[in-house]
mmCIF file of C-alpha atoms in Angstrom:
data_model
loop_
_atom_site.group_PDB
_atom_site.id
_atom_site.type_symbol
_atom_site.label_atom_id
_atom_site.label_comp_id
_atom_site.label_asym_id
_atom_site.label_seq_id
_atom_site.Cartn_x
_atom_site.Cartn_y
_atom_site.Cartn_z
ATOM 1 C CA MET A 1 -39.751 4.587 54.143
ATOM 2 C CA SER A 2 -38.983 0.903 54.079
ATOM 3 C CA THR A 3 -40.383 0.672 50.587
ATOM 4 C CA ILE A 4 -38.079 3.489 49.350
ATOM 5 C CA ALA A 5 -35.134 1.881 51.145
ATOM 6 C CA GLU A 6 -35.895 -1.453 49.438
ATOM 7 C CA THR A 7 -36.460 0.121 46.023
ATOM 8 C CA ALA A 8 -33.110 1.957 45.833
ATOM 9 C CA PRO A 9 -30.914 -1.109 46.087
ATOM 10 C CA ARG A 10 -33.175 -2.916 43.622
ATOM 11 C CA GLY A 11 -32.755 -0.074 41.067
ATOM 12 C CA GLN A 12 -28.997 -0.077 41.542
ATOM 13 C CA THR A 13 -29.021 -3.853 40.960
ATOM 14 C CA ARG A 14 -30.914 -3.436 37.670
ATOM 15 C CA ARG A 15 -28.554 -0.698 36.614
ATOM 16 C CA ARG A 16 -25.542 -2.846 37.473
ATOM 17 C CA MET A 17 -27.033 -5.719 35.546
ATOM 18 C CA ARG A 18 -27.506 -3.511 32.467
ATOM 19 C CA VAL A 19 -23.948 -2.226 32.728
ATOM 20 C CA ASP A 20 -22.616 -5.813 33.091
ATOM 21 C CA GLY A 21 -24.708 -6.869 30.145
ATOM 22 C CA TRP A 22 -23.218 -4.202 27.861
ATOM 23 C CA ARG A 23 -19.740 -5.041 29.208
ATOM 24 C CA TRP A 24 -20.133 -8.710 28.325
ATOM 25 C CA ALA A 25 -21.600 -7.859 24.965
ATOM 26 C CA GLY A 26 -18.536 -5.662 24.303
ATOM 27 C CA ARG A 27 -16.227 -8.501 25.296
ATOM 28 C CA ILE A 28 -18.037 -10.982 23.027
ATOM 29 C CA PHE A 29 -17.761 -8.489 20.178
ATOM 30 C CA LEU A 30 -14.026 -8.016 20.764
ATOM 31 C CA VAL A 31 -13.524 -11.810 20.776
ATOM 32 C CA PHE A 32 -15.486 -12.088 17.554
ATOM 33 C CA MET A 33 -13.385 -9.361 15.905
ATOM 34 C CA LEU A 34 -10.190 -10.973 17.171
ATOM 35 C CA LEU A 35 -11.206 -14.291 15.568
ATOM 36 C CA TYR A 36 -12.301 -12.468 12.385
ATOM 37 C CA THR A 37 -8.879 -10.900 12.004
ATOM 38 C CA ALA A 38 -6.689 -13.666 13.347
ATOM 39 C CA LEU A 39 -8.195 -16.660 11.538
ATOM 40 C CA PRO A 40 -6.957 -15.624 8.058
ATOM 41 C CA MET A 41 -3.446 -15.193 9.458
ATOM 42 C CA ILE A 42 -3.678 -18.629 11.163
ATOM 43 C CA TRP A 43 -4.955 -20.280 7.996
ATOM 44 C CA MET A 44 -2.152 -18.604 6.009
ATOM 45 C CA LEU A 45 0.473 -19.900 8.437
ATOM 46 C CA ILE A 46 -0.980 -23.455 8.351
ATOM 47 C CA THR A 47 -1.137 -23.480 4.531
ATOM 48 C CA SER A 48 2.497 -22.355 4.412
ATOM 49 C CA ILE A 49 3.724 -25.509 6.215
ATOM 50 C CA LYS A 50 1.758 -27.855 3.974
ATOM 51 C CA SER A 51 3.026 -29.703 0.938
ATOM 52 C CA GLY A 52 1.738 -28.666 -2.441
ATOM 53 C CA PHE A 53 -0.562 -31.729 -2.599
ATOM 54 C CA ALA A 54 -1.993 -31.141 0.926
ATOM 55 C CA ALA A 55 -2.717 -27.462 0.133
ATOM 56 C CA MET A 56 -4.908 -28.508 -2.829
ATOM 57 C CA GLN A 57 -6.932 -31.138 -1.038
ATOM 58 C CA PHE A 58 -10.756 -30.813 -0.863
ATOM 59 C CA PRO A 59 -12.243 -30.742 1.620
ATOM 60 C CA PRO A 60 -9.340 -28.836 3.049
ATOM 61 C CA GLN A 61 -6.980 -30.406 5.530
ATOM 62 C CA TRP A 62 -7.062 -28.197 8.574
ATOM 63 C CA TRP A 63 -3.764 -29.406 9.923
ATOM 64 C CA PRO A 64 -1.156 -31.156 7.767
ATOM 65 C CA ASP A 65 -0.167 -34.792 8.585
ATOM 66 C CA GLN A 66 3.449 -33.933 7.722
ATOM 67 C CA PRO A 67 4.221 -30.262 8.353
ATOM 68 C CA THR A 68 7.144 -28.975 6.449
ATOM 69 C CA LEU A 69 9.210 -25.750 6.336
ATOM 70 C CA ALA A 70 10.283 -26.399 2.752
ATOM 71 C CA SER A 71 8.538 -23.274 1.501
ATOM 72 C CA TYR A 72 10.416 -21.044 3.970
ATOM 73 C CA GLN A 73 13.712 -22.707 3.254
ATOM 74 C CA LYS A 74 13.181 -22.120 -0.501
ATOM 75 C CA LEU A 75 12.345 -18.471 0.099
ATOM 76 C CA LEU A 76 15.371 -17.798 2.366
ATOM 77 C CA ASP A 77 17.839 -19.769 0.311
ATOM 78 C CA PRO A 78 19.907 -17.336 -1.952
ATOM 79 C CA GLN A 79 21.229 -20.280 -3.902
ATOM 80 C CA ASN A 80 17.987 -20.869 -5.867
ATOM 81 C CA SER A 81 16.141 -18.489 -8.160
ATOM 82 C CA VAL A 82 13.025 -18.300 -5.902
ATOM 83 C CA GLY A 83 15.075 -17.332 -2.886
ATOM 84 C CA GLN A 84 17.131 -14.771 -4.870
ATOM 85 C CA ASP A 85 13.949 -13.078 -6.173
ATOM 86 C CA PHE A 86 12.192 -13.101 -2.777
ATOM 87 C CA LEU A 87 15.180 -11.618 -0.914
ATOM 88 C CA ARG A 88 15.632 -8.980 -3.616
ATOM 89 C CA PHE A 89 11.897 -8.039 -3.505
ATOM 90 C CA PHE A 90 12.091 -7.944 0.340
ATOM 91 C CA TRP A 91 15.092 -5.617 0.289
ATOM 92 C CA ASN A 92 13.447 -3.404 -2.339
ATOM 93 C CA SER A 93 10.306 -3.041 -0.211
ATOM 94 C CA LEU A 94 12.428 -2.357 2.879
ATOM 95 C CA PHE A 95 14.486 0.273 1.110
ATOM 96 C CA VAL A 96 11.483 2.087 -0.427
ATOM 97 C CA SER A 97 9.481 1.951 2.805
ATOM 98 C CA THR A 98 12.355 3.141 5.004
ATOM 99 C CA VAL A 99 13.318 6.035 2.736
ATOM 100 C CA THR A 100 9.678 7.039 2.448
ATOM 101 C CA THR A 101 9.262 6.983 6.155
ATOM 102 C CA ILE A 102 12.340 9.076 6.813
ATOM 103 C CA LEU A 103 11.411 11.688 4.238
ATOM 104 C CA SER A 104 7.767 11.818 5.483
ATOM 105 C CA VAL A 105 8.847 12.567 9.026
ATOM 106 C CA ILE A 106 11.475 15.167 7.830
ATOM 107 C CA VAL A 107 8.780 17.013 5.791
ATOM 108 C CA ALA A 108 5.742 16.464 8.044
ATOM 109 C CA VAL A 109 7.346 17.631 11.288
ATOM 110 C CA PRO A 110 8.225 21.216 10.254
ATOM 111 C CA ALA A 111 5.086 21.555 8.120
ATOM 112 C CA ALA A 112 2.745 20.479 10.928
ATOM 113 C CA TYR A 113 4.618 22.790 13.380
ATOM 114 C CA ALA A 114 4.185 25.687 10.985
ATOM 115 C CA PHE A 115 0.491 25.049 10.625
ATOM 116 C CA SER A 116 0.116 24.772 14.423
ATOM 117 C CA ARG A 117 2.193 27.724 15.584
ATOM 118 C CA PHE A 118 2.314 30.337 12.821
ATOM 119 C CA SER A 119 -0.387 32.533 11.382
ATOM 120 C CA PHE A 120 -0.038 33.490 7.725
ATOM 121 C CA PRO A 121 -2.393 34.401 4.896
ATOM 122 C CA GLY A 122 -4.286 31.414 3.506
ATOM 123 C CA ARG A 123 -3.243 29.173 6.406
ATOM 124 C CA ASN A 124 -6.552 27.397 6.778
ATOM 125 C CA PHE A 125 -7.127 27.173 3.052
ATOM 126 C CA LEU A 126 -3.716 25.673 2.520
ATOM 127 C CA PHE A 127 -4.150 23.208 5.340
ATOM 128 C CA PHE A 128 -7.477 21.860 4.043
ATOM 129 C CA ALA A 129 -6.105 21.856 0.539
ATOM 130 C CA VAL A 130 -3.434 19.469 1.754
ATOM 131 C CA LEU A 131 -6.114 17.178 3.008
ATOM 132 C CA LEU A 132 -8.238 17.525 -0.163
ATOM 133 C CA ARG A 133 -6.210 14.848 -1.922
ATOM 134 C CA ASN A 134 -7.395 12.250 0.528
ATOM 135 C CA MET A 135 -10.984 12.736 -0.722
ATOM 136 C CA PHE A 136 -10.180 10.996 -4.022
ATOM 137 C CA PRO A 137 -9.240 7.350 -4.620
ATOM 138 C CA ALA A 138 -5.582 6.734 -5.412
ATOM 139 C CA VAL A 139 -6.307 5.202 -8.796
ATOM 140 C CA ILE A 140 -7.530 8.596 -10.130
ATOM 141 C CA PHE A 141 -3.970 9.898 -10.043
ATOM 142 C CA LEU A 142 -2.410 6.777 -11.597
ATOM 143 C CA VAL A 143 -2.212 7.972 -15.233
ATOM 144 C CA PRO A 144 -1.145 11.585 -14.486
ATOM 145 C CA LEU A 145 1.543 10.414 -12.095
ATOM 146 C CA PHE A 146 2.787 7.809 -14.601
ATOM 147 C CA ILE A 147 3.104 10.481 -17.294
ATOM 148 C CA LEU A 148 4.887 12.751 -14.867
ATOM 149 C CA MET A 149 7.312 9.990 -13.851
ATOM 150 C CA ARG A 150 7.980 9.155 -17.477
ATOM 151 C CA VAL A 151 8.769 12.836 -18.232
ATOM 152 C CA LEU A 152 11.107 12.909 -15.197
ATOM 153 C CA GLY A 153 12.735 9.672 -16.326
ATOM 154 C CA LEU A 154 11.803 7.909 -13.060
ATOM 155 C CA VAL A 155 9.889 4.924 -14.455
ATOM 156 C CA ASN A 156 11.400 1.664 -13.395
ATOM 157 C CA THR A 157 13.152 3.328 -10.457
ATOM 158 C CA HIS A 158 12.393 3.324 -6.771
ATOM 159 C CA GLY A 159 12.446 7.119 -6.840
ATOM 160 C CA SER A 160 9.055 7.086 -8.580
ATOM 161 C CA LEU A 161 7.502 5.085 -5.740
ATOM 162 C CA ILE A 162 9.131 7.175 -3.034
ATOM 163 C CA LEU A 163 7.821 10.413 -4.568
ATOM 164 C CA THR A 164 4.354 8.896 -5.024
ATOM 165 C CA TYR A 165 4.124 7.486 -1.551
ATOM 166 C CA LEU A 166 5.199 10.882 -0.115
ATOM 167 C CA THR A 167 2.412 12.516 -2.133
ATOM 168 C CA PHE A 168 -0.219 10.232 -0.591
ATOM 169 C CA GLY A 169 1.223 9.869 2.893
ATOM 170 C CA LEU A 170 2.108 13.438 3.762
ATOM 171 C CA PRO A 171 -1.440 14.887 4.079
ATOM 172 C CA LEU A 172 -2.473 12.520 6.865
ATOM 173 C CA ALA A 173 0.980 12.751 8.476
ATOM 174 C CA ILE A 174 0.756 16.545 8.594
ATOM 175 C CA TRP A 175 -2.788 16.475 9.925
ATOM 176 C CA LEU A 176 -1.882 13.947 12.622
ATOM 177 C CA LEU A 177 1.165 15.881 13.835
ATOM 178 C CA LYS A 178 -0.646 19.226 13.731
ATOM 179 C CA GLY A 179 -3.240 17.916 16.139
ATOM 180 C CA PHE A 180 -0.491 16.725 18.405
ATOM 181 C CA TYR A 181 1.364 20.103 18.337
ATOM 182 C CA ASP A 182 -1.868 21.908 19.082
ATOM 183 C CA ASN A 183 -2.003 20.150 22.451
ATOM 184 C CA ILE A 184 1.573 21.089 23.460
ATOM 185 C CA PRO A 185 1.317 24.278 25.505
ATOM 186 C CA VAL A 186 3.028 27.160 23.727
ATOM 187 C CA GLN A 187 4.030 28.532 27.123
ATOM 188 C CA LEU A 188 6.736 25.897 27.346
ATOM 189 C CA GLU A 189 8.401 27.306 24.243
ATOM 190 C CA GLN A 190 7.935 30.855 25.492
ATOM 191 C CA ALA A 191 9.719 29.894 28.730
ATOM 192 C CA ALA A 192 12.612 28.537 26.774
ATOM 193 C CA ARG A 193 12.780 31.631 24.694
ATOM 194 C CA ILE A 194 12.898 33.757 27.853
ATOM 195 C CA ASP A 195 15.816 31.647 29.066
ATOM 196 C CA GLY A 196 17.730 32.558 25.927
ATOM 197 C CA ALA A 197 16.933 29.743 23.505
ATOM 198 C CA THR A 198 16.090 30.433 19.835
ATOM 199 C CA ARG A 199 12.855 29.264 18.331
ATOM 200 C CA PHE A 200 14.734 26.435 16.674
ATOM 201 C CA GLN A 201 16.447 25.436 19.939
ATOM 202 C CA ALA A 202 13.091 25.520 21.771
ATOM 203 C CA PHE A 203 11.615 23.343 19.096
ATOM 204 C CA ILE A 204 14.419 20.752 19.305
ATOM 205 C CA MET A 205 14.735 20.767 23.090
ATOM 206 C CA ILE A 206 11.095 21.152 24.147
ATOM 207 C CA VAL A 207 8.674 20.311 21.356
ATOM 208 C CA MET A 208 10.469 17.408 19.749
ATOM 209 C CA PRO A 209 10.724 15.282 22.901
ATOM 210 C CA LEU A 210 7.098 15.905 23.754
ATOM 211 C CA SER A 211 5.992 15.045 20.270
ATOM 212 C CA THR A 212 7.828 11.722 20.094
ATOM 213 C CA PRO A 213 4.667 9.603 20.147
ATOM 214 C CA GLY A 214 3.174 11.627 17.311
ATOM 215 C CA ILE A 215 6.337 11.338 15.184
ATOM 216 C CA ILE A 216 6.473 7.574 15.839
ATOM 217 C CA ALA A 217 2.828 7.212 14.853
ATOM 218 C CA THR A 218 3.528 9.174 11.647
ATOM 219 C CA ALA A 219 6.486 6.925 10.904
ATOM 220 C CA ILE A 220 4.412 3.766 11.460
ATOM 221 C CA TYR A 221 1.668 5.073 9.165
ATOM 222 C CA SER A 222 4.108 6.039 6.407
ATOM 223 C CA PHE A 223 6.002 2.725 6.636
ATOM 224 C CA ILE A 224 2.882 0.523 6.529
ATOM 225 C CA GLY A 225 1.423 2.495 3.610
ATOM 226 C CA ALA A 226 4.584 2.189 1.540
ATOM 227 C CA TRP A 227 5.130 -1.460 2.533
ATOM 228 C CA ASN A 228 1.651 -2.609 1.463
ATOM 229 C CA GLU A 229 1.140 -0.507 -1.693
ATOM 230 C CA TYR A 230 0.516 -2.501 -4.903
ATOM 231 C CA ILE A 231 -1.076 -0.538 -7.707
ATOM 232 C CA TYR A 232 1.603 2.119 -8.185
ATOM 233 C CA ALA A 233 4.408 -0.367 -7.816
ATOM 234 C CA TYR A 234 2.754 -2.594 -10.367
ATOM 235 C CA THR A 235 2.383 0.324 -12.806
ATOM 236 C CA PHE A 236 5.741 2.113 -12.385
ATOM 237 C CA LEU A 237 8.003 -0.996 -12.168
ATOM 238 C CA SER A 238 8.511 -3.702 -14.828
ATOM 239 C CA LYS A 239 12.081 -4.810 -14.262
ATOM 240 C CA ASN A 240 12.364 -7.862 -12.081
ATOM 241 C CA GLU A 241 15.285 -6.423 -10.084
ATOM 242 C CA GLN A 242 13.243 -3.391 -9.132
ATOM 243 C CA LEU A 243 10.010 -5.071 -7.959
ATOM 244 C CA THR A 244 8.709 -4.761 -4.446
ATOM 245 C CA LEU A 245 7.152 -7.559 -2.420
ATOM 246 C CA PRO A 246 3.421 -6.837 -3.142
ATOM 247 C CA VAL A 247 4.196 -7.135 -6.870
ATOM 248 C CA GLY A 248 6.844 -9.827 -6.656
ATOM 249 C CA ILE A 249 4.599 -12.196 -4.737
ATOM 250 C CA GLN A 250 2.418 -12.607 -7.802
ATOM 251 C CA ARG A 251 5.304 -14.562 -9.350
ATOM 252 C CA PHE A 252 3.968 -17.532 -7.428
ATOM 253 C CA PHE A 253 0.913 -17.567 -9.743
ATOM 254 C CA SER A 254 1.393 -19.204 -13.117
ATOM 255 C CA GLU A 255 -0.892 -20.124 -16.006
ATOM 256 C CA ASN A 256 -1.246 -23.741 -15.090
ATOM 257 C CA THR A 257 -0.706 -23.991 -11.309
ATOM 258 C CA THR A 258 -0.156 -21.929 -8.184
ATOM 259 C CA ASP A 259 2.305 -22.689 -5.440
ATOM 260 C CA PHE A 260 -0.075 -22.025 -2.555
ATOM 261 C CA PRO A 261 2.343 -23.057 0.200
ATOM 262 C CA GLY A 262 5.063 -20.760 -1.244
ATOM 263 C CA LEU A 263 2.511 -17.966 -1.765
ATOM 264 C CA MET A 264 1.303 -18.212 1.846
ATOM 265 C CA ALA A 265 4.826 -18.434 3.218
ATOM 266 C CA ALA A 266 5.849 -15.297 1.284
ATOM 267 C CA SER A 267 2.714 -13.458 2.388
ATOM 268 C CA PHE A 268 3.303 -14.423 6.015
ATOM 269 C CA MET A 269 6.916 -13.283 5.924
ATOM 270 C CA MET A 270 5.789 -10.025 4.277
ATOM 271 C CA SER A 271 3.353 -9.421 7.177
ATOM 272 C CA VAL A 272 5.852 -10.108 9.947
ATOM 273 C CA PRO A 273 7.787 -6.800 9.758
ATOM 274 C CA VAL A 274 4.557 -4.692 9.914
ATOM 275 C CA VAL A 275 3.073 -6.773 12.756
ATOM 276 C CA VAL A 276 6.285 -6.639 14.794
ATOM 277 C CA LEU A 277 6.708 -2.874 14.165
ATOM 278 C CA PHE A 278 3.148 -2.212 15.259
ATOM 279 C CA LEU A 279 3.319 -4.485 18.371
ATOM 280 C CA VAL A 280 6.536 -2.852 19.523
ATOM 281 C CA LEU A 281 5.390 0.758 18.997
ATOM 282 C CA GLN A 282 1.627 0.501 19.404
ATOM 283 C CA ARG A 283 1.558 2.394 22.724
ATOM 284 C CA TYR A 284 3.051 5.431 20.953
ATOM 285 C CA PHE A 285 0.581 5.083 18.120
ATOM 286 C CA VAL A 286 -2.481 4.956 20.441
ATOM 287 C CA ARG A 287 -1.137 7.843 22.506
ATOM 288 C CA ALA A 288 -0.613 9.953 19.439
ATOM 289 C CA LEU A 289 -4.158 9.327 18.135
ATOM 290 C CA THR A 290 -5.756 10.124 21.517
ATOM 291 C CA GLU A 291 -3.667 13.162 22.338
ATOM 292 C CA GLY A 292 -3.948 14.532 18.832
ATOM 293 C CA ALA A 293 -7.723 14.126 18.817
ATOM 294 C CA VAL A 294 -8.569 15.633 22.219
ATOM 295 C CA LYS A 295 -8.234 19.332 22.770
ATOM 296 C CA HIS A 296 -6.871 20.215 26.202
#
C-alpha cells in the first residue's frame, strides 16, 4: 500500500514535468516567432532614420550615430514632389481599400445570410463554386481581367481595382460570414417573427448585432487585401496620379541608386494603418474566426 501511495505522486510529478516542458517549449517557440516577425519591422524603422550614407555602410550600422527624421519630413511635406506623390499614393490606397471594404461587407452580409438560412436548388454547388476561385493563383486571371477592364473602359481608373479586389475578396468573406451565421440560433429570429417583426427587421435587430465580430473580421480582411495588393495595381494603372502605395513606393528605386531611408520610411508608414487597424480590432477578428469555425 505504501508503495502504491508513493508511486502515485511520483507519476503525477512526471506528468506535470512533461506538461511544463511542453508549455515552456511553446513559449520559446512563440518568442522565436515574435522575433522572426518583429525584427524586419525594427530594422525597417532603424533604416528609415538613417542618412543615405549610413544606410549603405557595410558592415551595416545597427544604430545610426546621428538619427534623422528627414525621410519622414520629406514624405509628409506637400511642398516637394516626393511628398506630393507619396500623399497622393496614400490617399489613392486609402480610397480604394475603403470603398472595397464597404462594398465587400454590403455584398457578403446578405449573400452569407442567404447561404446560411435559405434552401434553394443548387445551394451547395453555388456555395462551393464561389470558393472555387480561391483554388487558383491570382496571376492566372491577370490577362482576362485586363482585357475585360479595357473593354469596359476602366483601365487607369480606381474602379478596375475595386471590382478586381471584390472578385478576389468576396469568396472568403462570404465563407467566413456564413460560418458565423450558422452558429446564431435561428430560434432567435423565429421569436422576433412571432412578436410581429418581418424577416428583414429580425435580421437587422437580432442577427446583425450578434454578427458584428464576423462583419468586422470581414472588413479587416477586405481592407488588408486591397491595401497590400500589388500585381493588379501595377498592371491596371500607369498614370502617376492614379497609383496606389504598393506601386508608388517603387519610385524610390532608380537606375543608378536607391533611396533606402526613404523607401523604408514609406514602407513603415504604409504598414502603420494596417497594424493599428488590426491591433484595435483584433479581438473581433479572433472571435469571428473561432465562433465561425466551431459548430455549437
